[in-house]
mmCIF file of C-alpha atoms and ligand atoms in Angstrom:
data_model
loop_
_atom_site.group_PDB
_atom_site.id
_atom_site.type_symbol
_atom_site.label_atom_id
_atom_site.label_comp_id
_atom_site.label_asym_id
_atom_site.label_seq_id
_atom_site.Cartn_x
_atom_site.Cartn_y
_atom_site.Cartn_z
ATOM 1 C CA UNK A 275 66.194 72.319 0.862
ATOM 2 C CA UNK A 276 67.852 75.361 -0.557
ATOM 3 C CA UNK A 277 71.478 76.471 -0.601
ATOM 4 C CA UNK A 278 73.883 75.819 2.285
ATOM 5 C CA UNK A 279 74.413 78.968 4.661
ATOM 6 C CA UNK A 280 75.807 80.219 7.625
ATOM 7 C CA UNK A 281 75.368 81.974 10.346
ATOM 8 C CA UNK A 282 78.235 83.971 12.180
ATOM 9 C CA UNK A 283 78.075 85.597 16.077
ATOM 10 C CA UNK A 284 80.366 88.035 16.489
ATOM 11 C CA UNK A 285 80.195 88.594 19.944
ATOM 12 C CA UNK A 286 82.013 91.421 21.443
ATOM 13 C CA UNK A 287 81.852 93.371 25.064
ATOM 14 C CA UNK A 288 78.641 95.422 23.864
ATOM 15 C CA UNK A 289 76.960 94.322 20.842
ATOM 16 C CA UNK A 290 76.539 90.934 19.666
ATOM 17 C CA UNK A 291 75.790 91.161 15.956
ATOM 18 C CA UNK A 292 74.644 87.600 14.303
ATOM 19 C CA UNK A 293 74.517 87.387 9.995
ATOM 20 C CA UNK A 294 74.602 84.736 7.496
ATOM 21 C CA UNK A 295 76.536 84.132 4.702
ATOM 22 C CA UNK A 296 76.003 82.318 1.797
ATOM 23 C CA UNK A 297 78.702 79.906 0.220
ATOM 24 C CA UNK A 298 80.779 82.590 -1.312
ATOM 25 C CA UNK A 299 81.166 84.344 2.000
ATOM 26 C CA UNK A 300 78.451 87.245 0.921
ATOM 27 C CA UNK A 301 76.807 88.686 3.570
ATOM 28 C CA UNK A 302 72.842 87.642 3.383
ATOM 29 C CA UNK A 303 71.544 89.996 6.087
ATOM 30 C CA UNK A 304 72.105 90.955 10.040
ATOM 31 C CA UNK A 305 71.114 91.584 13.634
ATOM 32 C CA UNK A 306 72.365 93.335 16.316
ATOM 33 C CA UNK A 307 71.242 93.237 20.210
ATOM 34 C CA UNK A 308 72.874 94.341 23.422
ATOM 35 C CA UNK A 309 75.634 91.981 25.065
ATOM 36 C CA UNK A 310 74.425 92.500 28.349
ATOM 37 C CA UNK A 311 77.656 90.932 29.707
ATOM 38 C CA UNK A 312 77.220 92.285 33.484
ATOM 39 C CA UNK A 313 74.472 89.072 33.593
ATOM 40 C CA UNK A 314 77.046 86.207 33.009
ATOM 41 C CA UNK A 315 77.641 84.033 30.412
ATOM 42 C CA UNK A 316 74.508 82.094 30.388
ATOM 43 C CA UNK A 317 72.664 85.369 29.795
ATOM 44 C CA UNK A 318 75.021 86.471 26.948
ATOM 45 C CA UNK A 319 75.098 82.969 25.158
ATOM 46 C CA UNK A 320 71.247 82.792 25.840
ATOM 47 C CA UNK A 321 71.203 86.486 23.611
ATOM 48 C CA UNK A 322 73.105 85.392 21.095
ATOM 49 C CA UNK A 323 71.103 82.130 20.536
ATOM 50 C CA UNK A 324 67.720 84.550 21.019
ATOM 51 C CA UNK A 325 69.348 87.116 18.197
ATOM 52 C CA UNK A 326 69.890 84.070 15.656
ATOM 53 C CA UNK A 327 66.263 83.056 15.738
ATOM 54 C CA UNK A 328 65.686 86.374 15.389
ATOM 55 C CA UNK A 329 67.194 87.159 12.464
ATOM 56 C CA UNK A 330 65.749 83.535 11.066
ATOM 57 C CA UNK A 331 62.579 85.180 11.857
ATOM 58 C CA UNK A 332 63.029 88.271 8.970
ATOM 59 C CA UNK A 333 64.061 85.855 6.483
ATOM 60 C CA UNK A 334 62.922 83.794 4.186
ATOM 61 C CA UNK A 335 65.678 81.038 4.811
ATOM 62 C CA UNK A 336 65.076 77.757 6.429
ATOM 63 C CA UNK A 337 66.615 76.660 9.357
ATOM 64 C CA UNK A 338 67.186 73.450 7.289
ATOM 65 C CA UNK A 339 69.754 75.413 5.305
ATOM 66 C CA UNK A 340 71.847 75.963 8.436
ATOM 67 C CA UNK A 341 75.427 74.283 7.241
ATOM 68 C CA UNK A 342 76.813 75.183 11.304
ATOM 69 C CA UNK A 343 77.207 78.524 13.498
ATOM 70 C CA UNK A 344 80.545 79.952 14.499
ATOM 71 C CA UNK A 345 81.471 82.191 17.159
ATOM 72 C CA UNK A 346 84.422 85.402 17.291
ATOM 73 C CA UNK A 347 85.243 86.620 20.841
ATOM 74 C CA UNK A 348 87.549 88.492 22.492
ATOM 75 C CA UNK A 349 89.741 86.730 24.656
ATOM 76 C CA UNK A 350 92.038 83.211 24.702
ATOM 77 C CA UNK A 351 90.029 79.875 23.324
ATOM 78 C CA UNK A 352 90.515 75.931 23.613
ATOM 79 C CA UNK A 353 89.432 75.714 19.763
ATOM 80 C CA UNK A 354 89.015 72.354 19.092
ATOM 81 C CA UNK A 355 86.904 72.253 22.569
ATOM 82 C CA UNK A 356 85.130 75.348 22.251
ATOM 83 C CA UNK A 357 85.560 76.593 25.337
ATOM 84 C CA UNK A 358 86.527 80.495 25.890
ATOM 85 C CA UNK A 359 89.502 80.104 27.967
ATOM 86 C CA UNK A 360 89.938 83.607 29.326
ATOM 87 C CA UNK A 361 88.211 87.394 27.909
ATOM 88 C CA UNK A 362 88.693 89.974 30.178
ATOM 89 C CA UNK A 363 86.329 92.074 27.894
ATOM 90 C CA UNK A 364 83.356 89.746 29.041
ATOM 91 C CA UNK A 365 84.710 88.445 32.202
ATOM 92 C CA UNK A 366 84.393 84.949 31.576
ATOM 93 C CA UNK A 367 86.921 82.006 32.262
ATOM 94 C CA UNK A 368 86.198 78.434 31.037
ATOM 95 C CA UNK A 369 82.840 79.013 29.417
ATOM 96 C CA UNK A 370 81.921 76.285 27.503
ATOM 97 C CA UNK A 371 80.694 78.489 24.430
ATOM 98 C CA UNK A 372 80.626 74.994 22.116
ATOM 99 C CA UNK A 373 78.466 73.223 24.210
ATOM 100 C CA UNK A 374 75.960 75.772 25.455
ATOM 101 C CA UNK A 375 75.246 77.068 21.965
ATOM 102 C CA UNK A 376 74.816 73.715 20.562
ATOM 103 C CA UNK A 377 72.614 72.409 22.982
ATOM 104 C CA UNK A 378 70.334 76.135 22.940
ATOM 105 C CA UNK A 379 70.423 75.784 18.603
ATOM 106 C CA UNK A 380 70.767 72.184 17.420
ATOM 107 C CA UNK A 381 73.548 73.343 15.654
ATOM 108 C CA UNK A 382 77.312 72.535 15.194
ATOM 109 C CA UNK A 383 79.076 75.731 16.765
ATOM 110 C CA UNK A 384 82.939 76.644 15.973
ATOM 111 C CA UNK A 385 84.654 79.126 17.795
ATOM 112 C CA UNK A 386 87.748 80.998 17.356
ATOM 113 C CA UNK A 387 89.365 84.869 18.754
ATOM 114 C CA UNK A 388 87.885 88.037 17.386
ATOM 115 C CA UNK A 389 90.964 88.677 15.474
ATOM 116 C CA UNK A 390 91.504 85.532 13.620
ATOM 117 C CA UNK A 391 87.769 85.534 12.785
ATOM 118 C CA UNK A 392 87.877 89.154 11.076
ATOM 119 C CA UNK A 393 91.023 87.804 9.000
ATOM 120 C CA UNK A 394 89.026 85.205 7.858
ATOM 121 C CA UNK A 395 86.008 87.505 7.157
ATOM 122 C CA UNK A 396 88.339 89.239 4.760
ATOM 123 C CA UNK A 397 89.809 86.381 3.469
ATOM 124 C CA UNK A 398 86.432 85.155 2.448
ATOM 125 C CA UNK A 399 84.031 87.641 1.934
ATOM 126 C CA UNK A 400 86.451 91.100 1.737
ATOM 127 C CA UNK A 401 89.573 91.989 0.611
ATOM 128 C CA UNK A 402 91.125 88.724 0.156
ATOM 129 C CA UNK A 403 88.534 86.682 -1.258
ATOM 130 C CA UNK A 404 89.467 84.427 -3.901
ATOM 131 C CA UNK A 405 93.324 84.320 -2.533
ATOM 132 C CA UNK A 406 94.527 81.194 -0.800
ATOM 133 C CA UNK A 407 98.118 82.817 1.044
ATOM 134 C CA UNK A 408 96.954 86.315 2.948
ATOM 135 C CA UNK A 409 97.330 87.937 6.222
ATOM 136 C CA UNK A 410 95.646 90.668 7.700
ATOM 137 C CA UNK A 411 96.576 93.220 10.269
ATOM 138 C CA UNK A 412 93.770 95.139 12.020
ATOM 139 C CA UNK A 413 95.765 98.866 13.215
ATOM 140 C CA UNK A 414 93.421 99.495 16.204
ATOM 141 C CA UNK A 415 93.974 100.246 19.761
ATOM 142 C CA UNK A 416 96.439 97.012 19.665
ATOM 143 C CA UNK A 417 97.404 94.934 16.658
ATOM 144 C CA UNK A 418 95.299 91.970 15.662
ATOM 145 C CA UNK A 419 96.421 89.669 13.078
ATOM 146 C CA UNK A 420 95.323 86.687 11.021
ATOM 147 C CA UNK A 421 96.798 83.620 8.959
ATOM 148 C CA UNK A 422 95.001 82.331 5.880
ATOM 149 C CA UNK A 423 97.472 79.313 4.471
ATOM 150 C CA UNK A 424 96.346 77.242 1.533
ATOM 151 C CA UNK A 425 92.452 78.044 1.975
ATOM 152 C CA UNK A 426 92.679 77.775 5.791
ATOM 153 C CA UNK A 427 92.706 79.879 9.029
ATOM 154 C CA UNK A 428 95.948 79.021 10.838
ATOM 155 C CA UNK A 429 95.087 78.472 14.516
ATOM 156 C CA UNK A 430 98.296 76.711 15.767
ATOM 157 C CA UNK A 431 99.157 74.302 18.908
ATOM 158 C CA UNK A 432 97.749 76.343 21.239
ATOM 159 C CA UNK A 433 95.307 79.218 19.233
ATOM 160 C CA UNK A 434 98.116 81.633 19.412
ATOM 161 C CA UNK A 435 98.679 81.468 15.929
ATOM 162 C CA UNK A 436 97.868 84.854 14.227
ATOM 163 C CA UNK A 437 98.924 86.983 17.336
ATOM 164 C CA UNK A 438 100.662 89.395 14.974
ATOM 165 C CA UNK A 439 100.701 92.239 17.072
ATOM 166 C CA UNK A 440 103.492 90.688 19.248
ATOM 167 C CA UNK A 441 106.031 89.936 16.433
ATOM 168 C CA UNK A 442 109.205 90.803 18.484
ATOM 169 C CA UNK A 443 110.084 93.712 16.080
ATOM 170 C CA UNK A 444 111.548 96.824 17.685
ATOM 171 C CA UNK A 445 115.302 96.702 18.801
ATOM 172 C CA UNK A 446 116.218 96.233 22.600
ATOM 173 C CA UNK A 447 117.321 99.555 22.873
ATOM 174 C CA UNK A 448 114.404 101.119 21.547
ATOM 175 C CA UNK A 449 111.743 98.838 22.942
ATOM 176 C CA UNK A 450 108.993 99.861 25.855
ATOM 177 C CA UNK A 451 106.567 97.588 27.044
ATOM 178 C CA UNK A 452 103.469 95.813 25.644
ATOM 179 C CA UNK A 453 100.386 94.920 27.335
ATOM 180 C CA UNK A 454 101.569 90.752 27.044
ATOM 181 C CA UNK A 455 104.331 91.514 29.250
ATOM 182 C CA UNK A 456 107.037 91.542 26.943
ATOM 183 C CA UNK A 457 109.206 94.389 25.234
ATOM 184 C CA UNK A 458 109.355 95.670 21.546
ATOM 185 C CA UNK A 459 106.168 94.307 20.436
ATOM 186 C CA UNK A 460 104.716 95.372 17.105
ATOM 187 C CA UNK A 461 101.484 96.950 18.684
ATOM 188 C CA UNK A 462 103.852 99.048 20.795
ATOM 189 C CA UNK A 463 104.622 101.541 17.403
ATOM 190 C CA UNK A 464 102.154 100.551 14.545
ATOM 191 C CA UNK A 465 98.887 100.700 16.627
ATOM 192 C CA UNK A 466 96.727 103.541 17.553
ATOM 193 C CA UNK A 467 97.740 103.274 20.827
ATOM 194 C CA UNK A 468 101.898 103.504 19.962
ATOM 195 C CA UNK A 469 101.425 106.356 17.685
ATOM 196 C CA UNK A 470 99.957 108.395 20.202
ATOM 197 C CA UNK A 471 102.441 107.075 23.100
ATOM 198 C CA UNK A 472 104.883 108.393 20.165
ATOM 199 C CA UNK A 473 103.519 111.454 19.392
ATOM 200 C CA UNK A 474 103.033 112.549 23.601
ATOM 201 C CA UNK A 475 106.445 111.634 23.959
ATOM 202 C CA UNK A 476 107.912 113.749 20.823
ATOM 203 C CA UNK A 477 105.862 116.743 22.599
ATOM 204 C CA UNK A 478 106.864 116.254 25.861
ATOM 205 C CA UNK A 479 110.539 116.101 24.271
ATOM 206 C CA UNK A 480 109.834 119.488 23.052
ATOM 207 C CA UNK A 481 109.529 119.300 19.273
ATOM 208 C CA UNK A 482 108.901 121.036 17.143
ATOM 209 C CA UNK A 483 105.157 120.321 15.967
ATOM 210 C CA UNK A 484 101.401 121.262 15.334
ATOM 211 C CA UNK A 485 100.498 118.327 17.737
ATOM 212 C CA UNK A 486 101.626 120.139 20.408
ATOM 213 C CA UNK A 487 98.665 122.542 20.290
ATOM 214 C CA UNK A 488 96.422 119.835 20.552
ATOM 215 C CA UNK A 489 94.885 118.994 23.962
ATOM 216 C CA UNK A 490 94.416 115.467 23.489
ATOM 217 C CA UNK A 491 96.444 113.516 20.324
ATOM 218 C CA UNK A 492 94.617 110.709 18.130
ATOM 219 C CA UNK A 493 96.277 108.742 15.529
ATOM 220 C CA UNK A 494 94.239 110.655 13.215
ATOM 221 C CA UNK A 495 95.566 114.076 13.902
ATOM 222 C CA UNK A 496 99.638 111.918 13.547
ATOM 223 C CA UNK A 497 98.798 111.141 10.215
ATOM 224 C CA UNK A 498 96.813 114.680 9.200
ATOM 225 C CA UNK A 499 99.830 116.566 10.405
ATOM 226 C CA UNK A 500 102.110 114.587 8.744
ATOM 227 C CA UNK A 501 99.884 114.981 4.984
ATOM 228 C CA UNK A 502 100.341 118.061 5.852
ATOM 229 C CA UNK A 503 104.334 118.208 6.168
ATOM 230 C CA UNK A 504 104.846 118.206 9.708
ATOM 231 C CA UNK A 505 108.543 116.859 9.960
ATOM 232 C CA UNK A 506 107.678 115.284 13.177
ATOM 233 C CA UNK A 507 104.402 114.093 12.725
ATOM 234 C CA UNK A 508 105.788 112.104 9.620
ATOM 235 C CA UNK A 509 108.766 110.702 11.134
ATOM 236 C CA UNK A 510 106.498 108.861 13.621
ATOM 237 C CA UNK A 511 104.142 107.604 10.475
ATOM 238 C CA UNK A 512 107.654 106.342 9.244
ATOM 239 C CA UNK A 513 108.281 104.734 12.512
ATOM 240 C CA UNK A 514 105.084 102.818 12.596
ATOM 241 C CA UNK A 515 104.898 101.580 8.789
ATOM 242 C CA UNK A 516 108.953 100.326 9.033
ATOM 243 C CA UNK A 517 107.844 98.206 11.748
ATOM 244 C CA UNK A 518 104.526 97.413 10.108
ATOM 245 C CA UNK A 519 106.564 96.554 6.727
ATOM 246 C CA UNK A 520 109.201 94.655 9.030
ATOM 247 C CA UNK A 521 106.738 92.425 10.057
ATOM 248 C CA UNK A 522 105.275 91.730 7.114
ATOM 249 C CA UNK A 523 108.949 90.531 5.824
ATOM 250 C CA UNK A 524 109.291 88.285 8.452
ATOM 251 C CA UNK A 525 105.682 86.685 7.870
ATOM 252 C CA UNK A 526 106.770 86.622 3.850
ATOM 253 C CA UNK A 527 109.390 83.871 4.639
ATOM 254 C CA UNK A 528 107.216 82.122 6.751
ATOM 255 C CA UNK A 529 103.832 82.111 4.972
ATOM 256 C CA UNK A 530 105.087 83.473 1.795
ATOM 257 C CA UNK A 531 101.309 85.345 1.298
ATOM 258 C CA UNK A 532 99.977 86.646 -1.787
ATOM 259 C CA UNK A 533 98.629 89.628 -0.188
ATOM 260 C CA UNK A 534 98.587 91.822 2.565
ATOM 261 C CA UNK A 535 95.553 93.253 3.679
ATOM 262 C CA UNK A 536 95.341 96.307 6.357
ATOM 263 C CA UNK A 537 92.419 96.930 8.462
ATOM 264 C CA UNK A 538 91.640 98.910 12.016
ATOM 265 C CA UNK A 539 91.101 102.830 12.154
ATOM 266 C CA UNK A 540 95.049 103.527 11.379
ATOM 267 C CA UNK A 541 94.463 102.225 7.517
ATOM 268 C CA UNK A 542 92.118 105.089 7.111
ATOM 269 C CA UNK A 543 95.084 106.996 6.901
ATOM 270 C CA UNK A 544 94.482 105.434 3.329
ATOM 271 C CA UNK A 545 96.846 105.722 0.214
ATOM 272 C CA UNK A 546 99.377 107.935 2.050
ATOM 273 C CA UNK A 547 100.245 105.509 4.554
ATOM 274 C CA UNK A 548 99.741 102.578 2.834
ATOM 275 C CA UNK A 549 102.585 104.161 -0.208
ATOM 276 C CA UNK A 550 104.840 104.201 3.001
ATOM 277 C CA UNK A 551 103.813 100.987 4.122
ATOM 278 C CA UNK A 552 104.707 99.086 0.440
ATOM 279 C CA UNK A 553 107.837 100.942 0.369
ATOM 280 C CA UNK A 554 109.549 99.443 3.440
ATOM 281 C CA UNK A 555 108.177 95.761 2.805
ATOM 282 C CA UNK A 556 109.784 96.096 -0.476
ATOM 283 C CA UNK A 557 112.827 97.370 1.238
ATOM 284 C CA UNK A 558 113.183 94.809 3.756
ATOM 285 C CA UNK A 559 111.519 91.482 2.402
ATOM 286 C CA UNK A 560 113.506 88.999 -0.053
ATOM 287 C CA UNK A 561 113.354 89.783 -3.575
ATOM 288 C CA UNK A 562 111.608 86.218 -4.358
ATOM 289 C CA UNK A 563 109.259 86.280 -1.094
ATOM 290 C CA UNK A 564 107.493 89.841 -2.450
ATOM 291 C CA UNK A 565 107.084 88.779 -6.179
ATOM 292 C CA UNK A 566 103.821 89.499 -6.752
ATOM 293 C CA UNK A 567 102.906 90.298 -3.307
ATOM 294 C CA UNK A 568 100.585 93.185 -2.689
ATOM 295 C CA UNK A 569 99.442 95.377 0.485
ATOM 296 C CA UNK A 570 96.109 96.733 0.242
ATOM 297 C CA UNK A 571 92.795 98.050 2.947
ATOM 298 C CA UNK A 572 90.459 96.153 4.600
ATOM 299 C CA UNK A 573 86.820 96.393 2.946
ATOM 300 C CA UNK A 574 84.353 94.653 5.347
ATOM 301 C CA UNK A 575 85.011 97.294 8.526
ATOM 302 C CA UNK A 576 82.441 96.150 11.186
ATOM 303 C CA UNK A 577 81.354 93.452 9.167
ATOM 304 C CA UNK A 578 84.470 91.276 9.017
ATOM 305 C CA UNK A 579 83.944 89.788 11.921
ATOM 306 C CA UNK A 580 80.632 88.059 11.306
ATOM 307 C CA UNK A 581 81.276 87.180 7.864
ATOM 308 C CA UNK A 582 84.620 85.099 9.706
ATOM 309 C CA UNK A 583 82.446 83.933 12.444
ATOM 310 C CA UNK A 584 80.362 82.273 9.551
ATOM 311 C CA UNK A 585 83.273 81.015 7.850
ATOM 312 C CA UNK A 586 84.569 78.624 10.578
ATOM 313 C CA UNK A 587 82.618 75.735 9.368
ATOM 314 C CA UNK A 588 84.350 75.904 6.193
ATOM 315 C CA UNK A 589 87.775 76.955 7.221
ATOM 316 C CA UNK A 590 88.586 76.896 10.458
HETATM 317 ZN ZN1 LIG B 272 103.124 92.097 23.081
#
């Protein structure tokens, strides 16, 4: 028998992609197939176990090598049960994702949300490899968020561990509402989603800005015409990285991490955004808590999330 691998699933609403991972949390090779998730679960988690032996099929690894499969997904989870709880992306309540895939691949299957999993992909594999303290925030159409604390994923009492996106960050009188039915959520202003809610809203104010000759706004154009000195444009980057660098002063009293990394289609904004980024963590974190500390991107993109799917069985 050979060295230990594993194999990750990251299954989202689409595409399931399966890989495996050696040891050191490098990427050996992958396969993608269709989700199909209009047929059920049984259908999807009958894919994903058909995609596996497919991809054991174009290597030259032995099944014998297998160390134990783990599973990302969108939605809520029972962890230590592995049961899917609720993912309105694949319309499933209760699924028993554990069981099923254990009983369809003779393996021991871990499970854990899509979020958490790409954090530990990073951790592992990316960005953070080699660092025990780190969390992640994926910038996307929400905020995801993930906890690596001494070597390990943090999943807390009920999986919500990790939910960064709904640090309570914005003041009351500022604060609109977030799709978890609260107010003043971090997602509300530092995704995709609240830069463009902030950008509509500075145009429909009447501002004074190149966005407004845009028919539609993306995140992209906010932070184009704000490299380009567009007074409004930048004082909604600003907005968004104080609130990004807010929570990340919060989380360095509580985890006290070595290093921030920044994923999602916002941190392609790259250098620019992540100089404003740095400079309100160091403004508002403790002195002691930032020693040392650095922000910096994501490096696995779409691969993050298989490479923490395979991880599982050695951190989760
Ligand atoms: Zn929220």
């Amino acid at each position: 028998m050979g060295e230990k691998i594993y194999v990750g699933v990251d299954l989202g609403g689409t595409t399931i992609k399966v890989g495996l991972c050696d040891a050191k949390g490098q990427l050996l090779k992958t396969y993608e197939g269709d989700t199909e998730a209009q047929h059920g679960a049984e259908h999807v988690l009958s894919n994903s176990a058909a995609y596996v032996r497919k991809l054991f099929d174009q290597t030259e690894y032995d099944w014998d090598q297998v160390e134990g499969i783990g599973a990302g997904i969108p939605g809520f989870m029972d962890i230590p049960n592995g049961f899917v709880k609720l993912s309105p992306n694949l319309g499933w309540r209760n699924v028993d994702v554990k069981g099923t895939l254990e009983a369809k691949l003779g393996k021991s299957v871990r499970i854990d949300n899509d979020a958490n999993v790409a954090a530990l992909g990073e951790a592992w594999g990316g960005a953070g490899a080699g660092i025990d303290n780190l969390i992640c925030f994926t910038l996307g159409t929400g905020v995801g968020g993930g906890i690596i604390a001494k070597g390990s994923l943090i999943q807390g009492f009920a999986g919500m561990a990790g939910e960064l996106g709904h640090l309570n960050v914005v003041p009351e009188d500022e604060a609109i509402s977030c799709g978890c039915g609260k107010k003043g959520c971090l997602e509300t202003v530092s995704s995709a989603t609240g830069i463009i809610y902030m950008a509509k809203q500075a145009v429909a104010d009447g501002a004074e800005t190149s966005l407004s000759s845009l028919e539609s706004i993306t995140a992209k154009d906010v932070m184009d015409a704000a490299k380009l000195g567009d007074q409004t444009a930048i004082k909604i980057v600003h907005r968004a990285a104080f609130y990004l660098g807010r929570a990340m002063a919060l989380m360095s009293v509580t985890i006290n991490p070595q290093r921030f990394v920044v994923g999602g289609g916002v941190s392609k904004a790259g250098e620019y955004l992540f100089q404003i980024i740095d400079h309100y963590y160091r403004e508002l974190a403790v002195e002691n808590s930032q020693e040392g500390v650095d922000i910096v991107p994501a490096v696995l993109s779409n691969d993050a999330g298989v490479v923490g799917a395979a991880g599982l069985h050695l951190f989760g």
